[in-house]
C-alpha positions in Angstrom: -2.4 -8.1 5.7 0.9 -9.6 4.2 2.4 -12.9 3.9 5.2 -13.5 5.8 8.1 -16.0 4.7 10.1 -17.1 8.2 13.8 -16.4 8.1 13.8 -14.6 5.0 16.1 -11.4 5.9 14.3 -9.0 3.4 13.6 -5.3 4.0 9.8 -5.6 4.5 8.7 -2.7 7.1 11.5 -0.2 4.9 9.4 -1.3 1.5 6.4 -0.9 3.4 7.3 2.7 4.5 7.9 3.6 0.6 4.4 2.4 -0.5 3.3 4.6 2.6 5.0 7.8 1.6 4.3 7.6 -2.0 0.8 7.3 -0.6 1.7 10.6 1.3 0.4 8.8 4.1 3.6 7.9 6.4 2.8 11.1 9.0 -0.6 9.9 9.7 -1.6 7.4 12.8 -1.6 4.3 12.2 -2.7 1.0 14.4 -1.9 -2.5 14.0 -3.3 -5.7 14.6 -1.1 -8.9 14.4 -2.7 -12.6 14.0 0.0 -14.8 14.0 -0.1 -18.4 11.7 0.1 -21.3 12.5 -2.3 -20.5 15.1 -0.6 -23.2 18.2 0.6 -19.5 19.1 -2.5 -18.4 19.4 -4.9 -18.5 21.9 -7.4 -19.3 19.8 -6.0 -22.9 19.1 -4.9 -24.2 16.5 -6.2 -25.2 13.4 -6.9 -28.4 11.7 -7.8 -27.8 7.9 -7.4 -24.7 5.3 -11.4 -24.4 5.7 -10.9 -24.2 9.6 -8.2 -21.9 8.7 -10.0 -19.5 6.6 -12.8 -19.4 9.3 -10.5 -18.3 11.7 -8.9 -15.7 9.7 -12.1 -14.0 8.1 -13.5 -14.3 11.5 -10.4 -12.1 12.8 -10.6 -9.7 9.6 -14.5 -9.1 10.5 -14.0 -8.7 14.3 -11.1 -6.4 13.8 -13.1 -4.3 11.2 -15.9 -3.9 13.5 -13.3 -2.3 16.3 -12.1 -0.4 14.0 -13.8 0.4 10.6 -11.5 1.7 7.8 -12.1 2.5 4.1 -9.3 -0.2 2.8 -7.9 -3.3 3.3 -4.5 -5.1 1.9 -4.3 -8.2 1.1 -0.7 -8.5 0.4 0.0 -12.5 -1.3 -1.2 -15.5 -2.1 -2.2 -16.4 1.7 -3.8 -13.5 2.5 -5.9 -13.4 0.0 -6.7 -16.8 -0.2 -7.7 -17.3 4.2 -8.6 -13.8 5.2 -11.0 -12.6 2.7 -15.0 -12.8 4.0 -15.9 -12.7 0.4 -15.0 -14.3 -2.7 -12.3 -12.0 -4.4 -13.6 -11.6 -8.1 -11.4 -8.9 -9.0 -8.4 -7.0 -7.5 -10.7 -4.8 -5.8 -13.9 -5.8 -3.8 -16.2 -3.7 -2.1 -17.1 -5.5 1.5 -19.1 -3.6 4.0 -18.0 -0.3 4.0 -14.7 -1.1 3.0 -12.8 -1.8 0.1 -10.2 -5.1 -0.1 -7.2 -4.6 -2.7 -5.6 -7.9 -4.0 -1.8 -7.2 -4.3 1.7 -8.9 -4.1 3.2 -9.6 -1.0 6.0 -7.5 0.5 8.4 -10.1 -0.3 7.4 -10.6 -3.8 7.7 -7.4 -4.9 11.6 -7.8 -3.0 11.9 -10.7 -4.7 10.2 -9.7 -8.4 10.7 -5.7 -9.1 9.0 -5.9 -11.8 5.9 -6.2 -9.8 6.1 -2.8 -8.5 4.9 -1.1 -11.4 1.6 -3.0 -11.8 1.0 -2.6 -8.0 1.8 1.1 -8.7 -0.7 1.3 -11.5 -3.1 -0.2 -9.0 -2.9 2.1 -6.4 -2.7 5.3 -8.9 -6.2 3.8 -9.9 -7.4 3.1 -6.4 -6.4 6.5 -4.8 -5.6 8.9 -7.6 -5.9 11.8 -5.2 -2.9 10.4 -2.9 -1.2 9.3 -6.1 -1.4 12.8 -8.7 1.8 14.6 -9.7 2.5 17.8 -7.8 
């Protein structure tokens, strides 16, 4: 999950594919699920406080798990990680269910602040060192 920041023109899906391959993990399947915000594009309705808001999105995250259980979860900025967690995020890696949500910066803030990348790096060495060793 990522925050998106409308009309920005920033190379988001091309930084997303690097984090992928240095995760050696660009070949394999992968499936998405889009909620947009503000929800009037959604059928779900739309939404008339940051607490009806967080509902709706934990309520998604949940229902989407359930179709389709996976052993991580991004939460990539600010407002990811403050509507779409079902738990309270005490640390930048939370164990929920069977699953484990990473608290990270969004694709446009590490665009926007490089020197983000090498903290996020650090965190993902520590949170898959397999994918992450040295050849």
């Amino acid at each position: 999950m990522d925050s998106h920041e409308p009309g920005a023109a920033l190379p988001l899906e091309a930084l997303f594919n690097n984090i992928l391959r240095a995760l050696h993990w660009h070949q394999l399947p992968r499936q998405q699920e889009r909620l947009q915000w503000p929800l009037t594009e959604n059928r779900f309705g739309p939404a008339e406080d940051a607490s009806q808001a967080r509902d709706t999105f934990s309520s998604w995250l949940e229902a989407s798990y359930s179709r389709m259980p996976v052993k991580s979860i991004w939460l990539m900025g600010s407002e990811a990680q403050d509507f779409c967690t079902p738990i309270p995020l005490e640390s930048q890696v939370v164990e929920w269910q069977k699953a484990r949500l990473i608290s990270m910066p969004s694709l446009s803030q590490l665009l926007r602040a490089p020197e983000l990348k090498r903290p996020l790096w650090n965190l993902l060495r520590t949170s898959y060192p397999t994918e992450t060793r040295a050849e």
